[in-house]
Amino acid sequence: MLDLELLRSFVSVVDARGFTRAGERVHRTQSTVSQQIKRLEEDIGQPLLNRTGKDVTPTEAGERLLSYARRLLSLAEEARDVLARPTNEGAVRLGIPEDFAAYRLTELLANFSRSRPGLRLDVRADQSTYLRRDLERGELDLALFKRAAGEKGGIAVWPERIHWVTSKAHPIDPAIRSVPLIGFPAGCLYRTRAIHAIEAAGRSWHMAYTSSGLAGIQAAVAAGLGLSILSDMAIQADHRILTAKEGFAPIDQTEVTLMAAPDASPATLRLADHLAEFCDTVQAKAA
């Protein structure tokens, strides 16, 4: 087994190109560093340093050992850092809308989880109605959900743009007698908005396709089964946005809010900061 202290002194001598300066780096006397290098050379069975006057350079064997020594020391530092962290930071229960789950948010959450091995991250993608309810019940620590614009409360709020969409390849005739709607099950904010908009325009409607998953809704729209309301980030290349000229006026404004439980832990609030930065970036790109 290679002694890490000896390796540290060896790397310091090579980097400092001398024993005196290396001793200052590792807080050892010159003679102590010299003895450590001698011990390491005895362990390896080969000379590791060329001593030419005051200048010290690695031998061929020393050059080969150097890269391994750096990696071993780096790994030891990493292990020390990990073990110095709390072994159990508890859990953070997060709720997010499904269109955010299908966006780039999952990468952020994965990076956050990897950076905190003592934390258990429990993420649930669901309808905003249920996320809000479960946060109020204490079943979630943090939630990103959609609501009517102008409501109060929340760590941060972002306006949301939503649109009527149809299939690009198989569009629904806007003048159809009964509008076929595609959406989430009852209780979904978008579904309620769509039904109210159709009825306010004096038209009839029927649910042509109901899915609890965003992917199902996106696929049904693309196939031409009906019309739906989707946010900017959920609209795909095979969808087409319908306009007011086609009889589909803009939907009442909605917004996305980030809200934490009153007793949120420090880890929960740190995750909230990351989510807020993510939403700020999404908002900036959409502007």
PDB file of C-alpha atoms in Angstrom:
ATOM      1  CA  MET A   1       0.000   0.000   0.000  1.00  0.00           C
ATOM      2  CA  LEU A   2       1.267   3.460  -0.869  1.00  0.00           C
ATOM      3  CA  ASP A   3       1.375   5.943   1.987  1.00  0.00           C
ATOM      4  CA  LEU A   4      -0.668   9.040   1.134  1.00  0.00           C
ATOM      5  CA  GLU A   5       1.541  11.291   3.252  1.00  0.00           C
ATOM      6  CA  LEU A   6       4.600  10.159   1.348  1.00  0.00           C
ATOM      7  CA  LEU A   7       2.800  10.692  -1.941  1.00  0.00           C
ATOM      8  CA  ARG A   8       1.746  14.181  -0.847  1.00  0.00           C
ATOM      9  CA  SER A   9       5.351  15.101  -0.077  1.00  0.00           C
ATOM     10  CA  PHE A  10       6.493  13.627  -3.395  1.00  0.00           C
ATOM     11  CA  VAL A  11       3.964  15.672  -5.387  1.00  0.00           C
ATOM     12  CA  SER A  12       4.898  18.777  -3.430  1.00  0.00           C
ATOM     13  CA  VAL A  13       8.607  18.319  -4.174  1.00  0.00           C
ATOM     14  CA  VAL A  14       7.920  17.894  -7.901  1.00  0.00           C
ATOM     15  CA  ASP A  15       5.583  20.917  -8.014  1.00  0.00           C
ATOM     16  CA  ALA A  16       7.922  23.093  -5.959  1.00  0.00           C
ATOM     17  CA  ARG A  17      11.049  21.737  -7.723  1.00  0.00           C
ATOM     18  CA  GLY A  18      12.823  21.542  -4.404  1.00  0.00           C
ATOM     19  CA  PHE A  19      12.713  20.159  -0.860  1.00  0.00           C
ATOM     20  CA  THR A  20      12.694  23.441   1.035  1.00  0.00           C
ATOM     21  CA  ARG A  21       9.677  24.905  -0.747  1.00  0.00           C
ATOM     22  CA  ALA A  22       7.923  21.542  -0.643  1.00  0.00           C
ATOM     23  CA  GLY A  23       8.426  21.393   3.122  1.00  0.00           C
ATOM     24  CA  GLU A  24       6.695  24.754   3.441  1.00  0.00           C
ATOM     25  CA  ARG A  25       3.729  23.457   1.489  1.00  0.00           C
ATOM     26  CA  VAL A  26       3.242  20.337   3.577  1.00  0.00           C
ATOM     27  CA  HIS A  27       4.348  21.965   6.830  1.00  0.00           C
ATOM     28  CA  ARG A  28       7.371  19.743   7.261  1.00  0.00           C
ATOM     29  CA  THR A  29      11.082  20.461   7.614  1.00  0.00           C
ATOM     30  CA  GLN A  30      13.361  19.925   4.651  1.00  0.00           C
ATOM     31  CA  SER A  31      14.987  16.930   6.329  1.00  0.00           C
ATOM     32  CA  THR A  32      11.612  15.352   7.082  1.00  0.00           C
ATOM     33  CA  VAL A  33      10.521  15.713   3.449  1.00  0.00           C
ATOM     34  CA  SER A  34      13.836  14.245   2.293  1.00  0.00           C
ATOM     35  CA  GLN A  35      13.368  11.244   4.593  1.00  0.00           C
ATOM     36  CA  GLN A  36       9.818  10.741   3.316  1.00  0.00           C
ATOM     37  CA  ILE A  37      10.994  10.696  -0.296  1.00  0.00           C
ATOM     38  CA  LYS A  38      13.687   8.185   0.639  1.00  0.00           C
ATOM     39  CA  ARG A  39      11.069   5.923   2.272  1.00  0.00           C
ATOM     40  CA  LEU A  40       8.852   6.186  -0.797  1.00  0.00           C
ATOM     41  CA  GLU A  41      11.752   5.294  -3.107  1.00  0.00           C
ATOM     42  CA  GLU A  42      12.512   2.290  -0.924  1.00  0.00           C
ATOM     43  CA  ASP A  43       8.856   1.199  -1.115  1.00  0.00           C
ATOM     44  CA  ILE A  44       8.778   1.623  -4.892  1.00  0.00           C
ATOM     45  CA  GLY A  45      12.258   0.130  -5.366  1.00  0.00           C
ATOM     46  CA  GLN A  46      13.349   2.830  -7.816  1.00  0.00           C
ATOM     47  CA  PRO A  47      14.722   6.383  -7.625  1.00  0.00           C
ATOM     48  CA  LEU A  48      11.931   8.894  -8.173  1.00  0.00           C
ATOM     49  CA  LEU A  49      13.794  12.194  -8.280  1.00  0.00           C
ATOM     50  CA  ASN A  50      16.820  13.595 -10.061  1.00  0.00           C
ATOM     51  CA  ARG A  51      18.728  15.904  -7.736  1.00  0.00           C
ATOM     52  CA  THR A  52      20.828  18.332  -9.785  1.00  0.00           C
ATOM     53  CA  GLY A  53      22.036  21.119  -7.571  1.00  0.00           C
ATOM     54  CA  LYS A  54      19.066  22.993  -6.162  1.00  0.00           C
ATOM     55  CA  ASP A  55      16.775  21.836  -8.969  1.00  0.00           C
ATOM     56  CA  VAL A  56      14.774  18.624  -8.482  1.00  0.00           C
ATOM     57  CA  THR A  57      12.983  16.834 -11.334  1.00  0.00           C
ATOM     58  CA  PRO A  58      11.234  13.465 -11.515  1.00  0.00           C
ATOM     59  CA  THR A  59      12.924  10.436 -13.006  1.00  0.00           C
ATOM     60  CA  GLU A  60      11.115   8.334 -15.584  1.00  0.00           C
ATOM     61  CA  ALA A  61       9.667   6.209 -12.773  1.00  0.00           C
ATOM     62  CA  GLY A  62       8.787   9.398 -10.898  1.00  0.00           C
ATOM     63  CA  GLU A  63       6.862  10.720 -13.897  1.00  0.00           C
ATOM     64  CA  ARG A  64       4.871   7.501 -14.091  1.00  0.00           C
ATOM     65  CA  LEU A  65       4.087   7.619 -10.377  1.00  0.00           C
ATOM     66  CA  LEU A  66       3.161  11.312 -10.443  1.00  0.00           C
ATOM     67  CA  SER A  67      -0.170  10.959 -12.273  1.00  0.00           C
ATOM     68  CA  TYR A  68      -1.215   8.089 -10.005  1.00  0.00           C
ATOM     69  CA  ALA A  69      -0.182  10.057  -6.923  1.00  0.00           C
ATOM     70  CA  ARG A  70      -2.302  13.033  -7.970  1.00  0.00           C
ATOM     71  CA  ARG A  71      -5.335  10.830  -8.611  1.00  0.00           C
ATOM     72  CA  LEU A  72      -4.951   8.974  -5.300  1.00  0.00           C
ATOM     73  CA  LEU A  73      -4.650  12.225  -3.358  1.00  0.00           C
ATOM     74  CA  SER A  74      -7.636  13.711  -5.182  1.00  0.00           C
ATOM     75  CA  LEU A  75      -9.740  10.623  -4.452  1.00  0.00           C
ATOM     76  CA  ALA A  76      -8.745  10.738  -0.790  1.00  0.00           C
ATOM     77  CA  GLU A  77      -9.824  14.392  -0.595  1.00  0.00           C
ATOM     78  CA  GLU A  78     -13.133  13.550  -2.228  1.00  0.00           C
ATOM     79  CA  ALA A  79     -13.769  10.711   0.227  1.00  0.00           C
ATOM     80  CA  ARG A  80     -12.926  12.975   3.160  1.00  0.00           C
ATOM     81  CA  ASP A  81     -15.342  15.650   1.916  1.00  0.00           C
ATOM     82  CA  VAL A  82     -18.177  13.168   1.446  1.00  0.00           C
ATOM     83  CA  LEU A  83     -17.697  11.631   4.877  1.00  0.00           C
ATOM     84  CA  ALA A  84     -17.553  15.075   6.486  1.00  0.00           C
ATOM     85  CA  ARG A  85     -21.082  15.804   5.299  1.00  0.00           C
ATOM     86  CA  PRO A  86     -24.079  14.795   7.402  1.00  0.00           C
ATOM     87  CA  THR A  87     -24.853  11.133   6.779  1.00  0.00           C
ATOM     88  CA  ASN A  88     -28.584  11.800   6.707  1.00  0.00           C
ATOM     89  CA  GLU A  89     -30.067  15.082   5.592  1.00  0.00           C
ATOM     90  CA  GLY A  90     -33.581  13.640   5.574  1.00  0.00           C
ATOM     91  CA  ALA A  91     -35.879  13.852   2.590  1.00  0.00           C
ATOM     92  CA  VAL A  92     -37.331  16.531   0.350  1.00  0.00           C
ATOM     93  CA  ARG A  93     -40.736  15.749  -1.134  1.00  0.00           C
ATOM     94  CA  LEU A  94     -41.147  17.763  -4.330  1.00  0.00           C
ATOM     95  CA  GLY A  95     -44.145  18.085  -6.601  1.00  0.00           C
ATOM     96  CA  ILE A  96     -43.885  19.354 -10.188  1.00  0.00           C
ATOM     97  CA  PRO A  97     -46.277  19.647 -13.153  1.00  0.00           C
ATOM     98  CA  GLU A  98     -45.801  16.969 -15.753  1.00  0.00           C
ATOM     99  CA  ASP A  99     -44.795  19.325 -18.556  1.00  0.00           C
ATOM    100  CA  PHE A 100     -41.919  20.539 -16.354  1.00  0.00           C
ATOM    101  CA  ALA A 101     -40.972  16.905 -15.658  1.00  0.00           C
ATOM    102  CA  ALA A 102     -40.741  16.300 -19.404  1.00  0.00           C
ATOM    103  CA  TYR A 103     -38.642  19.433 -19.862  1.00  0.00           C
ATOM    104  CA  ARG A 104     -35.025  19.864 -18.689  1.00  0.00           C
ATOM    105  CA  LEU A 105     -35.933  20.013 -15.014  1.00  0.00           C
ATOM    106  CA  THR A 106     -35.127  16.344 -14.449  1.00  0.00           C
ATOM    107  CA  GLU A 107     -31.452  17.023 -15.213  1.00  0.00           C
ATOM    108  CA  LEU A 108     -31.351  19.762 -12.564  1.00  0.00           C
ATOM    109  CA  LEU A 109     -32.948  17.459 -10.000  1.00  0.00           C
ATOM    110  CA  ALA A 110     -30.525  14.641 -10.798  1.00  0.00           C
ATOM    111  CA  ASN A 111     -27.538  16.956 -10.362  1.00  0.00           C
ATOM    112  CA  PHE A 112     -28.922  18.270  -7.076  1.00  0.00           C
ATOM    113  CA  SER A 113     -29.465  14.741  -5.782  1.00  0.00           C
ATOM    114  CA  ARG A 114     -25.952  13.621  -6.748  1.00  0.00           C
ATOM    115  CA  SER A 115     -24.439  16.640  -5.009  1.00  0.00           C
ATOM    116  CA  ARG A 116     -26.131  15.686  -1.730  1.00  0.00           C
ATOM    117  CA  PRO A 117     -25.734  11.925  -1.193  1.00  0.00           C
ATOM    118  CA  GLY A 118     -27.156  12.207   2.335  1.00  0.00           C
ATOM    119  CA  LEU A 119     -30.448  13.592   1.043  1.00  0.00           C
ATOM    120  CA  ARG A 120     -33.350  11.531  -0.256  1.00  0.00           C
ATOM    121  CA  LEU A 121     -35.224  13.319  -3.030  1.00  0.00           C
ATOM    122  CA  ASP A 122     -38.821  12.207  -3.578  1.00  0.00           C
ATOM    123  CA  VAL A 123     -40.257  13.778  -6.748  1.00  0.00           C
ATOM    124  CA  ARG A 124     -43.838  13.435  -7.959  1.00  0.00           C
ATOM    125  CA  ALA A 125     -45.185  14.750 -11.262  1.00  0.00           C
ATOM    126  CA  ASP A 126     -48.922  15.378 -11.109  1.00  0.00           C
ATOM    127  CA  GLN A 127     -51.728  17.803 -11.870  1.00  0.00           C
ATOM    128  CA  SER A 128     -51.323  21.200 -10.241  1.00  0.00           C
ATOM    129  CA  THR A 129     -54.629  20.809  -8.389  1.00  0.00           C
ATOM    130  CA  TYR A 130     -53.334  17.779  -6.521  1.00  0.00           C
ATOM    131  CA  LEU A 131     -49.857  19.216  -5.953  1.00  0.00           C
ATOM    132  CA  ARG A 132     -51.345  22.293  -4.308  1.00  0.00           C
ATOM    133  CA  ARG A 133     -53.685  20.192  -2.189  1.00  0.00           C
ATOM    134  CA  ASP A 134     -50.931  17.877  -1.002  1.00  0.00           C
ATOM    135  CA  LEU A 135     -48.631  20.799  -0.140  1.00  0.00           C
ATOM    136  CA  GLU A 136     -51.408  22.275   2.019  1.00  0.00           C
ATOM    137  CA  ARG A 137     -51.931  18.878   3.670  1.00  0.00           C
ATOM    138  CA  GLY A 138     -48.247  18.614   4.549  1.00  0.00           C
ATOM    139  CA  GLU A 139     -47.671  15.708   2.171  1.00  0.00           C
ATOM    140  CA  LEU A 140     -45.169  17.729   0.104  1.00  0.00           C
ATOM    141  CA  ASP A 141     -42.305  19.974   1.231  1.00  0.00           C
ATOM    142  CA  LEU A 142     -42.044  21.957  -1.983  1.00  0.00           C
ATOM    143  CA  ALA A 143     -44.260  22.297  -5.026  1.00  0.00           C
ATOM    144  CA  LEU A 144     -44.111  23.957  -8.408  1.00  0.00           C
ATOM    145  CA  PHE A 145     -47.669  24.291  -9.678  1.00  0.00           C
ATOM    146  CA  LYS A 146     -49.959  26.264 -11.964  1.00  0.00           C
ATOM    147  CA  ARG A 147     -52.772  28.546 -10.859  1.00  0.00           C
ATOM    148  CA  ALA A 148     -54.897  31.466 -12.007  1.00  0.00           C
ATOM    149  CA  ALA A 149     -52.855  34.632 -12.480  1.00  0.00           C
ATOM    150  CA  GLY A 150     -52.858  37.158  -9.669  1.00  0.00           C
ATOM    151  CA  GLU A 151     -53.178  34.854  -6.672  1.00  0.00           C
ATOM    152  CA  LYS A 152     -51.054  35.674  -3.639  1.00  0.00           C
ATOM    153  CA  GLY A 153     -48.395  33.587  -1.931  1.00  0.00           C
ATOM    154  CA  GLY A 154     -45.334  31.699  -3.064  1.00  0.00           C
ATOM    155  CA  ILE A 155     -41.564  31.998  -3.112  1.00  0.00           C
ATOM    156  CA  ALA A 156     -41.628  33.115  -6.745  1.00  0.00           C
ATOM    157  CA  VAL A 157     -44.165  33.494  -9.554  1.00  0.00           C
ATOM    158  CA  TRP A 158     -43.798  33.376 -13.351  1.00  0.00           C
ATOM    159  CA  PRO A 159     -46.432  34.230 -15.998  1.00  0.00           C
ATOM    160  CA  GLU A 160     -47.314  31.351 -18.286  1.00  0.00           C
ATOM    161  CA  ARG A 161     -48.330  31.363 -21.925  1.00  0.00           C
ATOM    162  CA  ILE A 162     -50.797  28.689 -23.005  1.00  0.00           C
ATOM    163  CA  HIS A 163     -52.303  28.105 -26.440  1.00  0.00           C
ATOM    164  CA  TRP A 164     -54.989  26.194 -28.282  1.00  0.00           C
ATOM    165  CA  VAL A 165     -53.276  23.547 -30.389  1.00  0.00           C
ATOM    166  CA  THR A 166     -54.288  21.142 -33.132  1.00  0.00           C
ATOM    167  CA  SER A 167     -52.442  18.639 -35.304  1.00  0.00           C
ATOM    168  CA  LYS A 168     -50.172  20.084 -37.977  1.00  0.00           C
ATOM    169  CA  ALA A 169     -50.720  17.110 -40.285  1.00  0.00           C
ATOM    170  CA  HIS A 170     -54.371  16.384 -39.415  1.00  0.00           C
ATOM    171  CA  PRO A 171     -55.912  19.647 -38.133  1.00  0.00           C
ATOM    172  CA  ILE A 172     -59.414  19.715 -36.700  1.00  0.00           C
ATOM    173  CA  ASP A 173     -61.838  21.925 -38.617  1.00  0.00           C
ATOM    174  CA  PRO A 174     -62.261  25.002 -36.349  1.00  0.00           C
ATOM    175  CA  ALA A 175     -65.900  25.281 -37.456  1.00  0.00           C
ATOM    176  CA  ILE A 176     -66.787  21.746 -36.319  1.00  0.00           C
ATOM    177  CA  ARG A 177     -70.139  21.607 -34.511  1.00  0.00           C
ATOM    178  CA  SER A 178     -68.954  19.931 -31.301  1.00  0.00           C
ATOM    179  CA  VAL A 179     -65.347  20.697 -30.394  1.00  0.00           C
ATOM    180  CA  PRO A 180     -63.406  17.501 -29.559  1.00  0.00           C
ATOM    181  CA  LEU A 181     -61.232  18.239 -26.530  1.00  0.00           C
ATOM    182  CA  ILE A 182     -58.106  16.439 -25.378  1.00  0.00           C
ATOM    183  CA  GLY A 183     -56.921  16.880 -21.818  1.00  0.00           C
ATOM    184  CA  PHE A 184     -56.151  15.623 -18.349  1.00  0.00           C
ATOM    185  CA  PRO A 185     -58.913  14.189 -16.137  1.00  0.00           C
ATOM    186  CA  ALA A 186     -61.408  16.453 -14.354  1.00  0.00           C
ATOM    187  CA  GLY A 187     -59.770  18.938 -11.991  1.00  0.00           C
ATOM    188  CA  CYS A 188     -57.048  20.027 -14.405  1.00  0.00           C
ATOM    189  CA  LEU A 189     -56.687  23.806 -14.670  1.00  0.00           C
ATOM    190  CA  TYR A 190     -56.223  23.660 -18.443  1.00  0.00           C
ATOM    191  CA  ARG A 191     -59.261  21.420 -18.929  1.00  0.00           C
ATOM    192  CA  THR A 192     -61.437  23.795 -16.936  1.00  0.00           C
ATOM    193  CA  ARG A 193     -60.099  26.773 -18.886  1.00  0.00           C
ATOM    194  CA  ALA A 194     -60.790  25.037 -22.218  1.00  0.00           C
ATOM    195  CA  ILE A 195     -64.361  24.104 -21.325  1.00  0.00           C
ATOM    196  CA  HIS A 196     -65.168  27.605 -20.054  1.00  0.00           C
ATOM    197  CA  ALA A 197     -63.707  29.197 -23.202  1.00  0.00           C
ATOM    198  CA  ILE A 198     -65.737  26.937 -25.517  1.00  0.00           C
ATOM    199  CA  GLU A 199     -68.963  27.508 -23.594  1.00  0.00           C
ATOM    200  CA  ALA A 200     -68.342  31.276 -23.415  1.00  0.00           C
ATOM    201  CA  ALA A 201     -68.123  31.258 -27.217  1.00  0.00           C
ATOM    202  CA  GLY A 202     -71.546  29.565 -27.354  1.00  0.00           C
ATOM    203  CA  ARG A 203     -70.229  26.304 -28.753  1.00  0.00           C
ATOM    204  CA  SER A 204     -70.690  22.713 -27.712  1.00  0.00           C
ATOM    205  CA  TRP A 205     -67.863  20.341 -26.800  1.00  0.00           C
ATOM    206  CA  HIS A 206     -67.102  16.754 -25.873  1.00  0.00           C
ATOM    207  CA  MET A 207     -64.053  15.020 -24.425  1.00  0.00           C
ATOM    208  CA  ALA A 208     -62.464  13.081 -27.264  1.00  0.00           C
ATOM    209  CA  TYR A 209     -59.411  11.884 -25.347  1.00  0.00           C
ATOM    210  CA  THR A 210     -58.512  11.965 -21.664  1.00  0.00           C
ATOM    211  CA  SER A 211     -55.066  11.029 -20.403  1.00  0.00           C
ATOM    212  CA  SER A 212     -53.333  11.267 -17.044  1.00  0.00           C
ATOM    213  CA  GLY A 213     -49.995  11.671 -18.834  1.00  0.00           C
ATOM    214  CA  LEU A 214     -48.707  14.572 -20.905  1.00  0.00           C
ATOM    215  CA  ALA A 215     -47.172  12.271 -23.523  1.00  0.00           C
ATOM    216  CA  GLY A 216     -50.592  10.770 -24.234  1.00  0.00           C
ATOM    217  CA  ILE A 217     -52.140  14.212 -24.710  1.00  0.00           C
ATOM    218  CA  GLN A 218     -49.327  15.356 -27.007  1.00  0.00           C
ATOM    219  CA  ALA A 219     -49.638  12.201 -29.107  1.00  0.00           C
ATOM    220  CA  ALA A 220     -53.435  12.499 -29.363  1.00  0.00           C
ATOM    221  CA  VAL A 221     -53.165  16.101 -30.560  1.00  0.00           C
ATOM    222  CA  ALA A 222     -50.504  15.181 -33.142  1.00  0.00           C
ATOM    223  CA  ALA A 223     -52.703  12.330 -34.434  1.00  0.00           C
ATOM    224  CA  GLY A 224     -55.643  14.708 -34.949  1.00  0.00           C
ATOM    225  CA  LEU A 225     -58.016  13.321 -32.318  1.00  0.00           C
ATOM    226  CA  GLY A 226     -58.958  16.789 -31.093  1.00  0.00           C
ATOM    227  CA  LEU A 227     -57.844  20.131 -29.695  1.00  0.00           C
ATOM    228  CA  SER A 228     -56.050  20.825 -26.471  1.00  0.00           C
ATOM    229  CA  ILE A 229     -54.474  23.596 -24.433  1.00  0.00           C
ATOM    230  CA  LEU A 230     -50.729  23.307 -23.904  1.00  0.00           C
ATOM    231  CA  SER A 231     -48.011  25.527 -22.483  1.00  0.00           C
ATOM    232  CA  ASP A 232     -45.142  26.804 -24.613  1.00  0.00           C
ATOM    233  CA  MET A 233     -42.783  24.118 -23.357  1.00  0.00           C
ATOM    234  CA  ALA A 234     -45.228  21.289 -24.095  1.00  0.00           C
ATOM    235  CA  ILE A 235     -46.003  22.236 -27.704  1.00  0.00           C
ATOM    236  CA  GLN A 236     -44.235  19.949 -30.186  1.00  0.00           C
ATOM    237  CA  ALA A 237     -43.149  20.232 -33.796  1.00  0.00           C
ATOM    238  CA  ASP A 238     -46.174  18.240 -35.006  1.00  0.00           C
ATOM    239  CA  HIS A 239     -48.622  20.643 -33.279  1.00  0.00           C
ATOM    240  CA  ARG A 240     -50.057  23.880 -34.679  1.00  0.00           C
ATOM    241  CA  ILE A 241     -51.223  26.832 -32.578  1.00  0.00           C
ATOM    242  CA  LEU A 242     -54.772  28.013 -33.284  1.00  0.00           C
ATOM    243  CA  THR A 243     -55.464  31.745 -33.399  1.00  0.00           C
ATOM    244  CA  ALA A 244     -58.327  34.073 -32.518  1.00  0.00           C
ATOM    245  CA  LYS A 245     -59.093  34.455 -36.244  1.00  0.00           C
ATOM    246  CA  GLU A 246     -59.896  30.730 -36.293  1.00  0.00           C
ATOM    247  CA  GLY A 247     -62.340  31.167 -33.431  1.00  0.00           C
ATOM    248  CA  PHE A 248     -60.037  30.294 -30.538  1.00  0.00           C
ATOM    249  CA  ALA A 249     -59.302  33.376 -28.493  1.00  0.00           C
ATOM    250  CA  PRO A 250     -56.364  33.450 -26.045  1.00  0.00           C
ATOM    251  CA  ILE A 251     -57.013  31.629 -22.786  1.00  0.00           C
ATOM    252  CA  ASP A 252     -57.284  33.504 -19.491  1.00  0.00           C
ATOM    253  CA  GLN A 253     -53.824  34.052 -18.095  1.00  0.00           C
ATOM    254  CA  THR A 254     -52.251  31.465 -15.811  1.00  0.00           C
ATOM    255  CA  GLU A 255     -49.028  31.466 -13.852  1.00  0.00           C
ATOM    256  CA  VAL A 256     -46.523  29.079 -12.311  1.00  0.00           C
ATOM    257  CA  THR A 257     -45.651  29.467  -8.657  1.00  0.00           C
ATOM    258  CA  LEU A 258     -43.095  27.865  -6.391  1.00  0.00           C
ATOM    259  CA  MET A 259     -44.289  27.310  -2.842  1.00  0.00           C
ATOM    260  CA  ALA A 260     -42.675  25.655   0.193  1.00  0.00           C
ATOM    261  CA  ALA A 261     -44.158  24.253   3.376  1.00  0.00           C
ATOM    262  CA  PRO A 262     -44.038  26.612   6.399  1.00  0.00           C
ATOM    263  CA  ASP A 263     -41.516  24.352   8.165  1.00  0.00           C
ATOM    264  CA  ALA A 264     -39.319  23.791   5.105  1.00  0.00           C
ATOM    265  CA  SER A 265     -35.854  22.417   5.875  1.00  0.00           C
ATOM    266  CA  PRO A 266     -32.621  24.118   4.768  1.00  0.00           C
ATOM    267  CA  ALA A 267     -32.210  21.443   2.066  1.00  0.00           C
ATOM    268  CA  THR A 268     -35.719  22.181   0.800  1.00  0.00           C
ATOM    269  CA  LEU A 269     -34.985  25.900   0.592  1.00  0.00           C
ATOM    270  CA  ARG A 270     -31.708  25.227  -1.241  1.00  0.00           C
ATOM    271  CA  LEU A 271     -33.613  23.166  -3.793  1.00  0.00           C
ATOM    272  CA  ALA A 272     -36.157  25.984  -4.057  1.00  0.00           C
ATOM    273  CA  ASP A 273     -33.334  28.371  -4.974  1.00  0.00           C
ATOM    274  CA  HIS A 274     -32.205  26.035  -7.774  1.00  0.00           C
ATOM    275  CA  LEU A 275     -35.765  25.693  -9.086  1.00  0.00           C
ATOM    276  CA  ALA A 276     -36.258  29.461  -9.034  1.00  0.00           C
ATOM    277  CA  GLU A 277     -33.083  29.940 -11.080  1.00  0.00           C
ATOM    278  CA  PHE A 278     -34.286  27.300 -13.546  1.00  0.00           C
ATOM    279  CA  CYS A 279     -37.679  28.984 -13.976  1.00  0.00           C
ATOM    280  CA  ASP A 280     -36.031  32.381 -14.369  1.00  0.00           C
ATOM    281  CA  THR A 281     -33.956  30.937 -17.219  1.00  0.00           C
ATOM    282  CA  VAL A 282     -37.002  29.370 -18.897  1.00  0.00           C
ATOM    283  CA  GLN A 283     -38.889  32.643 -18.576  1.00  0.00           C
ATOM    284  CA  ALA A 284     -35.994  34.622 -20.049  1.00  0.00           C
ATOM    285  CA  LYS A 285     -35.789  32.319 -23.075  1.00  0.00           C
ATOM    286  CA  ALA A 286     -39.535  32.598 -23.662  1.00  0.00           C
ATOM    287  CA  ALA A 287     -39.489  36.409 -23.500  1.00  0.00           C
TER     288      ALA A 287
END
